[in-house]
Amino acid sequence: MSKEKVVNLNFLVCILLLLAGTASAQTYTLKLSFKEAEKQFLQKNLRLIAQKYHVDASSALVKQAALWDNPTLNTEQNLYDNTHTFFNHADGNGQVYLIMSQIFRTAGKRGKQVQLAKDDARIQEAEFNDLMRNLRYNLQQDFADVASITEQNKVYVTEISSLNTLGDAIEKSYKAGNSSFKDAVRIKALLFGLQSDLAENNRQLVNLETELKTLLAVDEGTTILPQLDRPKVEALPSADQLIAQALTSRPDYLGGSIESERAKHNLSYQKSLALPDITAGVVYDKVNSYSPHYFGLQIGLPLPLFDRNQGNIRAARLDMKGQEAAFKDSELSLKHEVMAAREQYQIAASMLSEGSEDFYSKYDQLFKGMLKSYQQRQISLLEFVDFFESYKDTQLKIIAQRYNLHKAAADLNYTVGTTVINP
């Protein structure tokens, strides 16, 4: 066996081992459909779990905002008197002074605080839903990427195997004087190009699998093999219907709406702070100059002469206007994004018709026939190489078109904020 043949076979074996997931650091291969992957993602993704705790924490703050202020108890007693006695209360001696007071919020401050806490909880929930939307898009994208590169690798492995066999035959023929050195070099150049492309694909595959395993929270020794069906072209709702759906489904847009509402509620709350709260209490004085065992009513409130919360009110008003402008901008961006995603899907769908699928599927049989024809000297090397490159490009393009349709569907679902096209 020649040295070149040994090198090529060793390279092919390494690639096949990598594709099969039998490297030493790997334990088993996990085959998943997208629905199965999505289910595991929703149950185990650690970023979602962490964000869910924030949602629950913000809900607890709503209850906290509704609680009344605690009453305040103040006391004063004699510490030391002229009898040189500490805390002398014997025989009716000593002084006891008590105040029990309670603050009463005016202008509906407590209700406004509760509303702000509810707004914050809704914002946290919208952020959780937006995180889920983004991570789900990443999952769908990585899923399609891994499936596409795996399909590309199958094309490369098939061609490398065929060229290895053909290269061995040409080398023997060259040594026997029946083939030219140029033919042997041309085949080896083709083989080297395919091996380089396959190695580059596998480098990308390692990075994508790392992201996918993180999203699904699986062990580092697991190899994920996506089971992705060929995409089907589906009819889309009208642009107006998709926009209307996005306006009710996009968590980032809904979060912007809540932010705008919260800014209005905050302005109302800041205005209420300009009105003073009332403090009321009961006073007890054991030895009072007016009357022993005196009971009195205490009422207090600050006088808003200087600080009427002017700065905070102005800041809240400006923040409200800023949130309104940002919300209008997000609505405009949403409409443009939905229109663009819909058009991109239609373009991808038009490139992947059933007729083209049937045409490309016949290339496999034609490739075997052309390989046999060259081996039988019925066609020249130049004709074979030209067809070989055309076969590879065609197979990779059809895989790319399937991937583009998957990606366009993922982009459309992401833009609308709900499942329009099933993966």
GROMACS .gro file of C-alpha atoms in nm:
model
  423
    1MET     CA    1   0.000   0.000   0.000
    2SER     CA    2   0.140   0.343  -0.098
    3LYS     CA    3   0.227   0.612   0.154
    4GLU     CA    4  -0.036   0.849   0.005
    5LYS     CA    5  -0.306   0.585   0.038
    6VAL     CA    6  -0.222   0.526   0.405
    7VAL     CA    7  -0.241   0.899   0.478
    8ASN     CA    8  -0.576   0.936   0.301
    9LEU     CA    9  -0.727   0.635   0.475
   10ASN     CA   10  -0.608   0.757   0.815
   11PHE     CA   11  -0.759   1.099   0.751
   12LEU     CA   12  -1.089   0.946   0.646
   13VAL     CA   13  -1.101   0.724   0.953
   14CYS     CA   14  -1.043   1.024   1.180
   15ILE     CA   15  -1.323   1.217   1.013
   16LEU     CA   16  -1.566   0.925   1.039
   17LEU     CA   17  -1.484   0.885   1.407
   18LEU     CA   18  -1.550   1.254   1.465
   19LEU     CA   19  -1.884   1.237   1.285
   20ALA     CA   20  -1.989   0.926   1.474
   21GLY     CA   21  -1.918   1.092   1.808
   22THR     CA   22  -1.684   0.821   1.936
   23ALA     CA   23  -1.398   1.042   2.047
   24SER     CA   24  -1.252   0.966   2.388
   25ALA     CA   25  -1.420   1.266   2.550
   26GLN     CA   26  -1.763   1.158   2.429
   27THR     CA   27  -1.992   0.909   2.592
   28TYR     CA   28  -2.302   0.881   2.375
   29THR     CA   29  -2.493   1.038   2.087
   30LEU     CA   30  -2.825   1.209   2.154
   31LYS     CA   31  -3.061   1.210   1.858
   32LEU     CA   32  -3.328   1.477   1.891
   33SER     CA   33  -3.604   1.623   1.680
   34PHE     CA   34  -3.654   1.996   1.721
   35LYS     CA   35  -3.968   1.944   1.930
   36GLU     CA   36  -3.778   1.714   2.165
   37ALA     CA   37  -3.490   1.962   2.184
   38GLU     CA   38  -3.730   2.249   2.252
   39LYS     CA   39  -3.898   2.054   2.533
   40GLN     CA   40  -3.563   1.981   2.697
   41PHE     CA   41  -3.457   2.344   2.648
   42LEU     CA   42  -3.768   2.475   2.830
   43GLN     CA   43  -3.714   2.234   3.118
   44LYS     CA   44  -3.339   2.257   3.170
   45ASN     CA   45  -3.197   2.580   3.031
   46LEU     CA   46  -3.023   2.747   3.323
   47ARG     CA   47  -3.058   3.105   3.197
   48LEU     CA   48  -3.435   3.062   3.178
   49ILE     CA   49  -3.442   2.915   3.526
   50ALA     CA   50  -3.239   3.208   3.662
   51GLN     CA   51  -3.464   3.465   3.496
   52LYS     CA   52  -3.774   3.288   3.631
   53TYR     CA   53  -3.646   3.353   3.983
   54HIS     CA   54  -3.630   3.725   3.901
   55VAL     CA   55  -3.994   3.712   3.788
   56ASP     CA   56  -4.098   3.545   4.114
   57ALA     CA   57  -3.895   3.796   4.316
   58SER     CA   58  -4.066   4.091   4.145
   59SER     CA   59  -4.406   3.938   4.223
   60ALA     CA   60  -4.311   3.926   4.593
   61LEU     CA   61  -4.234   4.299   4.582
   62VAL     CA   62  -4.594   4.370   4.480
   63LYS     CA   63  -4.712   4.230   4.812
   64GLN     CA   64  -4.441   4.427   4.991
   65ALA     CA   65  -4.557   4.755   4.833
   66ALA     CA   66  -4.913   4.698   4.959
   67LEU     CA   67  -4.811   4.667   5.323
   68TRP     CA   68  -4.885   4.949   5.568
   69ASP     CA   69  -4.603   5.129   5.745
   70ASN     CA   70  -4.532   4.995   6.091
   71PRO     CA   71  -4.644   5.210   6.386
   72THR     CA   72  -4.372   5.379   6.589
   73LEU     CA   73  -4.339   5.355   6.968
   74ASN     CA   74  -4.130   5.614   7.151
   75THR     CA   75  -4.074   5.609   7.529
   76GLU     CA   76  -3.894   5.819   7.783
   77GLN     CA   77  -3.835   5.725   8.149
   78ASN     CA   78  -3.636   5.868   8.434
   79LEU     CA   79  -3.289   5.725   8.437
   80TYR     CA   80  -3.146   5.871   8.755
   81ASP     CA   81  -3.300   6.100   9.020
   82ASN     CA   82  -3.199   6.301   9.329
   83THR     CA   83  -3.237   5.994   9.548
   84HIS     CA   84  -2.941   5.851   9.364
   85THR     CA   85  -3.156   5.570   9.228
   86PHE     CA   86  -3.174   5.431   8.877
   87PHE     CA   87  -3.521   5.379   8.725
   88ASN     CA   88  -3.694   5.471   9.049
   89HIS     CA   89  -4.067   5.397   9.002
   90ALA     CA   90  -4.146   5.281   9.355
   91ASP     CA   91  -4.439   5.436   9.544
   92GLY     CA   92  -4.563   5.622   9.241
   93ASN     CA   93  -4.231   5.796   9.177
   94GLY     CA   94  -4.066   5.837   8.839
   95GLN     CA   95  -4.167   5.966   8.503
   96VAL     CA   96  -4.304   5.765   8.209
   97TYR     CA   97  -4.356   5.927   7.870
   98LEU     CA   98  -4.500   5.726   7.577
   99ILE     CA   99  -4.589   5.812   7.216
  100MET     CA  100  -4.756   5.564   6.979
  101SER     CA  101  -4.772   5.710   6.626
  102GLN     CA  102  -4.875   5.593   6.277
  103ILE     CA  103  -4.801   5.751   5.942
  104PHE     CA  104  -5.091   5.783   5.698
  105ARG     CA  105  -5.000   5.814   5.329
  106THR     CA  106  -5.203   6.073   5.141
  107ALA     CA  107  -5.291   6.124   4.772
  108GLY     CA  108  -5.311   5.749   4.708
  109LYS     CA  109  -4.936   5.697   4.742
  110ARG     CA  110  -4.967   5.336   4.857
  111GLY     CA  111  -5.189   5.242   4.564
  112LYS     CA  112  -4.949   5.414   4.324
  113GLN     CA  113  -4.656   5.225   4.477
  114VAL     CA  114  -4.843   4.899   4.428
  115GLN     CA  115  -4.908   4.991   4.064
  116LEU     CA  116  -4.538   5.064   4.007
  117ALA     CA  117  -4.448   4.729   4.164
  118LYS     CA  118  -4.699   4.556   3.936
  119ASP     CA  119  -4.545   4.733   3.636
  120ASP     CA  120  -4.199   4.615   3.742
  121ALA     CA  121  -4.329   4.258   3.774
  122ARG     CA  122  -4.482   4.277   3.427
  123ILE     CA  123  -4.155   4.413   3.287
  124GLN     CA  124  -3.965   4.122   3.443
  125GLU     CA  125  -4.210   3.879   3.290
  126ALA     CA  126  -4.172   4.045   2.950
  127GLU     CA  127  -3.793   4.020   2.984
  128PHE     CA  128  -3.829   3.652   3.069
  129ASN     CA  129  -4.044   3.595   2.760
  130ASP     CA  130  -3.800   3.792   2.545
  131LEU     CA  131  -3.508   3.589   2.678
  132MET     CA  132  -3.700   3.272   2.595
  133ARG     CA  133  -3.770   3.409   2.247
  134ASN     CA  134  -3.401   3.487   2.187
  135LEU     CA  135  -3.272   3.159   2.325
  136ARG     CA  136  -3.533   2.962   2.132
  137TYR     CA  137  -3.420   3.139   1.814
  138ASN     CA  138  -3.058   3.050   1.894
  139LEU     CA  139  -3.166   2.690   1.951
  140GLN     CA  140  -3.351   2.673   1.620
  141GLN     CA  141  -3.060   2.841   1.439
  142ASP     CA  142  -2.792   2.616   1.591
  143PHE     CA  143  -3.011   2.312   1.531
  144ALA     CA  144  -3.038   2.396   1.160
  145ASP     CA  145  -2.666   2.484   1.139
  146VAL     CA  146  -2.557   2.151   1.286
  147ALA     CA  147  -2.798   1.957   1.065
  148SER     CA  148  -2.681   2.146   0.754
  149ILE     CA  149  -2.310   2.098   0.822
  150THR     CA  150  -2.369   1.731   0.899
  151GLU     CA  151  -2.538   1.691   0.558
  152GLN     CA  152  -2.249   1.874   0.391
  153ASN     CA  153  -2.004   1.639   0.561
  154LYS     CA  154  -2.187   1.340   0.417
  155VAL     CA  155  -2.128   1.481   0.067
  156TYR     CA  156  -1.760   1.536   0.141
  157VAL     CA  157  -1.715   1.190   0.292
  158THR     CA  158  -1.884   1.025  -0.009
  159GLU     CA  159  -1.664   1.215  -0.255
  160ILE     CA  160  -1.346   1.155  -0.053
  161SER     CA  161  -1.420   0.783  -0.045
  162SER     CA  162  -1.483   0.776  -0.422
  163LEU     CA  163  -1.168   0.976  -0.497
  164ASN     CA  164  -0.960   0.753  -0.271
  165THR     CA  165  -1.071   0.451  -0.471
  166LEU     CA  166  -1.019   0.633  -0.800
  167GLY     CA  167  -0.681   0.769  -0.691
  168ASP     CA  168  -0.557   0.419  -0.605
  169ALA     CA  169  -0.664   0.295  -0.947
  170ILE     CA  170  -0.495   0.585  -1.129
  171GLU     CA  171  -0.176   0.539  -0.928
  172LYS     CA  172  -0.159   0.174  -1.027
  173SER     CA  173  -0.234   0.268  -1.386
  174TYR     CA  174   0.038   0.537  -1.378
  175LYS     CA  175   0.295   0.290  -1.247
  176ALA     CA  176   0.194   0.055  -1.524
  177GLY     CA  177   0.243   0.334  -1.778
  178ASN     CA  178  -0.124   0.359  -1.872
  179SER     CA  179  -0.202   0.696  -1.710
  180SER     CA  180  -0.025   1.030  -1.699
  181PHE     CA  181   0.130   1.186  -1.392
  182LYS     CA  182  -0.093   1.489  -1.450
  183ASP     CA  183  -0.405   1.277  -1.396
  184ALA     CA  184  -0.275   1.142  -1.066
  185VAL     CA  185  -0.182   1.491  -0.941
  186ARG     CA  186  -0.520   1.634  -1.045
  187ILE     CA  187  -0.708   1.369  -0.848
  188LYS     CA  188  -0.488   1.423  -0.541
  189ALA     CA  189  -0.549   1.799  -0.564
  190LEU     CA  190  -0.923   1.741  -0.569
  191LEU     CA  191  -0.890   1.507  -0.272
  192PHE     CA  192  -0.686   1.759  -0.073
  193GLY     CA  193  -0.944   2.033  -0.138
  194LEU     CA  194  -1.227   1.813  -0.013
  195GLN     CA  195  -1.034   1.713   0.298
  196SER     CA  196  -0.962   2.078   0.378
  197ASP     CA  197  -1.329   2.172   0.338
  198LEU     CA  198  -1.432   1.881   0.558
  199ALA     CA  199  -1.184   1.980   0.829
  200GLU     CA  200  -1.314   2.340   0.825
  201ASN     CA  201  -1.670   2.214   0.856
  202ASN     CA  202  -1.577   2.006   1.157
  203ARG     CA  203  -1.416   2.306   1.326
  204GLN     CA  204  -1.744   2.494   1.285
  205LEU     CA  205  -1.935   2.189   1.406
  206VAL     CA  206  -1.741   2.179   1.734
  207ASN     CA  207  -1.836   2.541   1.814
  208LEU     CA  208  -2.200   2.492   1.719
  209GLU     CA  209  -2.233   2.175   1.924
  210THR     CA  210  -2.086   2.359   2.223
  211GLU     CA  211  -2.358   2.627   2.198
  212LEU     CA  212  -2.627   2.365   2.145
  213LYS     CA  213  -2.521   2.160   2.446
  214THR     CA  214  -2.520   2.472   2.663
  215LEU     CA  215  -2.872   2.562   2.552
  216LEU     CA  216  -2.996   2.210   2.628
  217ALA     CA  217  -2.792   2.178   2.949
  218VAL     CA  218  -2.649   1.837   2.859
  219ASP     CA  219  -2.319   1.681   2.968
  220GLU     CA  220  -2.006   1.788   2.784
  221GLY     CA  221  -1.950   1.428   2.674
  222THR     CA  222  -2.274   1.416   2.476
  223THR     CA  223  -2.287   1.448   2.098
  224ILE     CA  224  -2.613   1.596   1.970
  225LEU     CA  225  -2.735   1.473   1.633
  226PRO     CA  226  -3.027   1.686   1.511
  227GLN     CA  227  -3.305   1.502   1.331
  228LEU     CA  228  -3.435   1.779   1.107
  229ASP     CA  229  -3.695   1.707   0.842
  230ARG     CA  230  -3.666   1.864   0.501
  231PRO     CA  231  -3.840   2.199   0.511
  232LYS     CA  232  -4.183   2.232   0.356
  233VAL     CA  233  -4.296   2.547   0.185
  234GLU     CA  234  -4.601   2.685   0.366
  235ALA     CA  235  -4.845   2.958   0.271
  236LEU     CA  236  -4.807   3.270   0.480
  237PRO     CA  237  -5.073   3.498   0.630
  238SER     CA  238  -5.089   3.848   0.487
  239ALA     CA  239  -4.841   4.112   0.602
  240ASP     CA  240  -5.114   4.296   0.793
  241GLN     CA  241  -5.210   3.976   0.977
  242LEU     CA  242  -4.848   3.905   1.071
  243ILE     CA  243  -4.798   4.262   1.194
  244ALA     CA  244  -5.115   4.245   1.402
  245GLN     CA  245  -4.995   3.914   1.548
  246ALA     CA  246  -4.652   4.058   1.627
  247LEU     CA  247  -4.809   4.354   1.807
  248THR     CA  248  -4.978   4.114   2.048
  249SER     CA  249  -4.697   3.854   2.072
  250ARG     CA  250  -4.356   4.021   2.063
  251PRO     CA  251  -4.235   4.034   2.425
  252ASP     CA  252  -3.985   4.313   2.358
  253TYR     CA  253  -4.260   4.529   2.205
  254LEU     CA  254  -4.499   4.447   2.490
  255GLY     CA  255  -4.222   4.526   2.737
  256GLY     CA  256  -4.182   4.866   2.574
  257SER     CA  257  -4.555   4.925   2.614
  258ILE     CA  258  -4.532   4.841   2.984
  259GLU     CA  259  -4.229   5.070   3.023
  260SER     CA  260  -4.431   5.353   2.871
  261GLU     CA  261  -4.721   5.285   3.108
  262ARG     CA  262  -4.485   5.267   3.403
  263ALA     CA  263  -4.341   5.608   3.315
  264LYS     CA  264  -4.693   5.754   3.330
  265HIS     CA  265  -4.761   5.584   3.662
  266ASN     CA  266  -4.429   5.710   3.800
  267LEU     CA  267  -4.519   6.069   3.704
  268SER     CA  268  -4.847   6.032   3.894
  269TYR     CA  269  -4.659   5.889   4.192
  270GLN     CA  270  -4.401   6.170   4.193
  271LYS     CA  271  -4.681   6.429   4.189
  272SER     CA  272  -4.841   6.258   4.489
  273LEU     CA  273  -4.513   6.288   4.681
  274ALA     CA  274  -4.550   6.665   4.668
  275LEU     CA  275  -4.843   6.633   4.912
  276PRO     CA  276  -4.738   6.577   5.276
  277ASP     CA  277  -4.822   6.261   5.467
  278ILE     CA  278  -4.997   6.282   5.804
  279THR     CA  279  -4.857   6.134   6.121
  280ALA     CA  280  -5.109   6.073   6.402
  281GLY     CA  281  -5.043   5.933   6.748
  282VAL     CA  282  -5.140   5.902   7.112
  283VAL     CA  283  -4.927   6.055   7.389
  284TYR     CA  284  -4.914   5.941   7.752
  285ASP     CA  285  -4.733   6.147   8.016
  286LYS     CA  286  -4.734   6.014   8.373
  287VAL     CA  287  -4.614   6.335   8.543
  288ASN     CA  288  -4.735   6.619   8.326
  289SER     CA  289  -4.742   6.982   8.436
  290TYR     CA  290  -5.096   7.011   8.306
  291SER     CA  291  -5.239   6.696   8.460
  292PRO     CA  292  -5.100   6.371   8.600
  293HIS     CA  293  -5.150   6.071   8.377
  294TYR     CA  294  -5.200   6.292   8.074
  295PHE     CA  295  -5.331   6.146   7.747
  296GLY     CA  296  -5.302   6.356   7.435
  297LEU     CA  297  -5.355   6.336   7.057
  298GLN     CA  298  -5.057   6.405   6.833
  299ILE     CA  299  -5.086   6.509   6.466
  300GLY     CA  300  -4.795   6.615   6.248
  301LEU     CA  301  -4.721   6.688   5.883
  302PRO     CA  302  -4.432   6.855   5.698
  303LEU     CA  303  -4.496   7.196   5.544
  304PRO     CA  304  -4.415   7.187   5.170
  305LEU     CA  305  -4.259   7.533   5.156
  306PHE     CA  306  -3.933   7.454   4.976
  307ASP     CA  307  -3.926   7.091   4.863
  308ARG     CA  308  -4.234   7.008   4.659
  309ASN     CA  309  -4.057   6.728   4.467
  310GLN     CA  310  -4.020   6.960   4.167
  311GLY     CA  311  -3.706   6.796   4.027
  312ASN     CA  312  -3.838   6.441   4.043
  313ILE     CA  313  -4.166   6.547   3.883
  314ARG     CA  314  -3.986   6.713   3.593
  315ALA     CA  315  -3.755   6.412   3.550
  316ALA     CA  316  -4.054   6.176   3.550
  317ARG     CA  317  -4.234   6.387   3.290
  318LEU     CA  318  -3.929   6.388   3.059
  319ASP     CA  319  -3.880   6.015   3.110
  320MET     CA  320  -4.244   5.959   3.012
  321LYS     CA  321  -4.196   6.152   2.686
  322GLY     CA  322  -3.878   5.957   2.615
  323GLN     CA  323  -4.053   5.624   2.672
  324GLU     CA  324  -4.340   5.727   2.444
  325ALA     CA  325  -4.096   5.816   2.163
  326ALA     CA  326  -3.903   5.490   2.210
  327PHE     CA  327  -4.226   5.290   2.203
  328LYS     CA  328  -4.338   5.452   1.878
  329ASP     CA  329  -3.995   5.378   1.727
  330SER     CA  330  -4.017   5.012   1.834
  331GLU     CA  331  -4.358   4.982   1.670
  332LEU     CA  332  -4.223   5.123   1.345
  333SER     CA  333  -3.921   4.891   1.356
  334LEU     CA  334  -4.146   4.593   1.427
  335LYS     CA  335  -4.356   4.657   1.118
  336HIS     CA  336  -4.049   4.686   0.894
  337GLU     CA  337  -3.892   4.373   1.046
  338VAL     CA  338  -4.206   4.166   0.990
  339MET     CA  339  -4.232   4.281   0.628
  340ALA     CA  340  -3.864   4.199   0.564
  341ALA     CA  341  -3.884   3.855   0.732
  342ARG     CA  342  -4.194   3.768   0.530
  343GLU     CA  343  -4.022   3.865   0.204
  344GLN     CA  344  -3.708   3.670   0.298
  345TYR     CA  345  -3.917   3.358   0.360
  346GLN     CA  346  -4.091   3.396   0.025
  347ILE     CA  347  -3.756   3.428  -0.152
  348ALA     CA  348  -3.618   3.119   0.020
  349ALA     CA  349  -3.938   2.926  -0.053
  350SER     CA  350  -3.926   3.015  -0.422
  351MET     CA  351  -3.576   2.868  -0.448
  352LEU     CA  352  -3.679   2.534  -0.305
  353SER     CA  353  -3.950   2.382  -0.521
  354GLU     CA  354  -4.042   2.015  -0.541
  355GLY     CA  355  -3.923   2.002  -0.901
  356SER     CA  356  -3.572   2.114  -0.808
  357GLU     CA  357  -3.560   1.854  -0.530
  358ASP     CA  358  -3.641   1.577  -0.781
  359PHE     CA  359  -3.381   1.709  -1.024
  360TYR     CA  360  -3.106   1.723  -0.765
  361SER     CA  361  -3.188   1.377  -0.631
  362LYS     CA  362  -3.098   1.228  -0.969
  363TYR     CA  363  -2.747   1.367  -0.940
  364ASP     CA  364  -2.644   1.083  -0.710
  365GLN     CA  365  -2.717   0.821  -0.976
  366LEU     CA  366  -2.551   1.035  -1.242
  367PHE     CA  367  -2.240   1.073  -1.027
  368LYS     CA  368  -2.197   0.698  -1.001
  369GLY     CA  369  -2.244   0.667  -1.376
  370MET     CA  370  -1.985   0.935  -1.452
  371LEU     CA  371  -1.736   0.775  -1.215
  372LYS     CA  372  -1.780   0.441  -1.387
  373SER     CA  373  -1.753   0.603  -1.730
  374TYR     CA  374  -1.422   0.764  -1.641
  375GLN     CA  375  -1.286   0.439  -1.501
  376GLN     CA  376  -1.380   0.274  -1.831
  377ARG     CA  377  -1.212   0.558  -2.029
  378GLN     CA  378  -1.539   0.663  -2.187
  379ILE     CA  379  -1.487   1.026  -2.080
  380SER     CA  380  -1.175   1.233  -2.022
  381LEU     CA  381  -1.037   1.345  -1.689
  382LEU     CA  382  -1.130   1.703  -1.771
  383GLU     CA  383  -1.493   1.602  -1.828
  384PHE     CA  384  -1.499   1.399  -1.509
  385VAL     CA  385  -1.344   1.676  -1.297
  386ASP     CA  386  -1.588   1.929  -1.442
  387PHE     CA  387  -1.882   1.706  -1.353
  388PHE     CA  388  -1.730   1.623  -1.014
  389GLU     CA  389  -1.711   1.992  -0.920
  390SER     CA  390  -2.062   2.050  -1.055
  391TYR     CA  391  -2.195   1.757  -0.851
  392LYS     CA  392  -2.035   1.885  -0.531
  393ASP     CA  393  -2.155   2.243  -0.587
  394THR     CA  394  -2.507   2.124  -0.668
  395GLN     CA  395  -2.531   1.906  -0.358
  396LEU     CA  396  -2.399   2.183  -0.136
  397LYS     CA  397  -2.636   2.438  -0.291
  398ILE     CA  398  -2.944   2.225  -0.232
  399ILE     CA  399  -2.833   2.177   0.130
  400ALA     CA  400  -2.781   2.554   0.154
  401GLN     CA  401  -3.128   2.620   0.008
  402ARG     CA  402  -3.287   2.388   0.264
  403TYR     CA  403  -3.090   2.564   0.535
  404ASN     CA  404  -3.196   2.905   0.405
  405LEU     CA  405  -3.561   2.803   0.425
  406HIS     CA  406  -3.514   2.677   0.781
  407LYS     CA  407  -3.339   3.002   0.872
  408ALA     CA  408  -3.605   3.216   0.704
  409ALA     CA  409  -3.873   3.029   0.901
  410ALA     CA  410  -3.677   3.082   1.224
  411ASP     CA  411  -3.634   3.452   1.144
  412LEU     CA  412  -4.005   3.490   1.072
  413ASN     CA  413  -4.106   3.316   1.395
  414TYR     CA  414  -3.859   3.530   1.588
  415THR     CA  415  -3.979   3.853   1.428
  416VAL     CA  416  -4.349   3.782   1.483
  417GLY     CA  417  -4.284   3.650   1.834
  418THR     CA  418  -4.477   3.326   1.791
  419THR     CA  419  -4.468   3.011   1.578
  420VAL     CA  420  -4.584   3.096   1.227
  421ILE     CA  421  -4.389   2.819   1.050
  422ASN     CA  422  -4.327   2.493   1.236
  423PRO     CA  423  -3.956   2.393   1.238
   0.00000   0.00000   0.00000
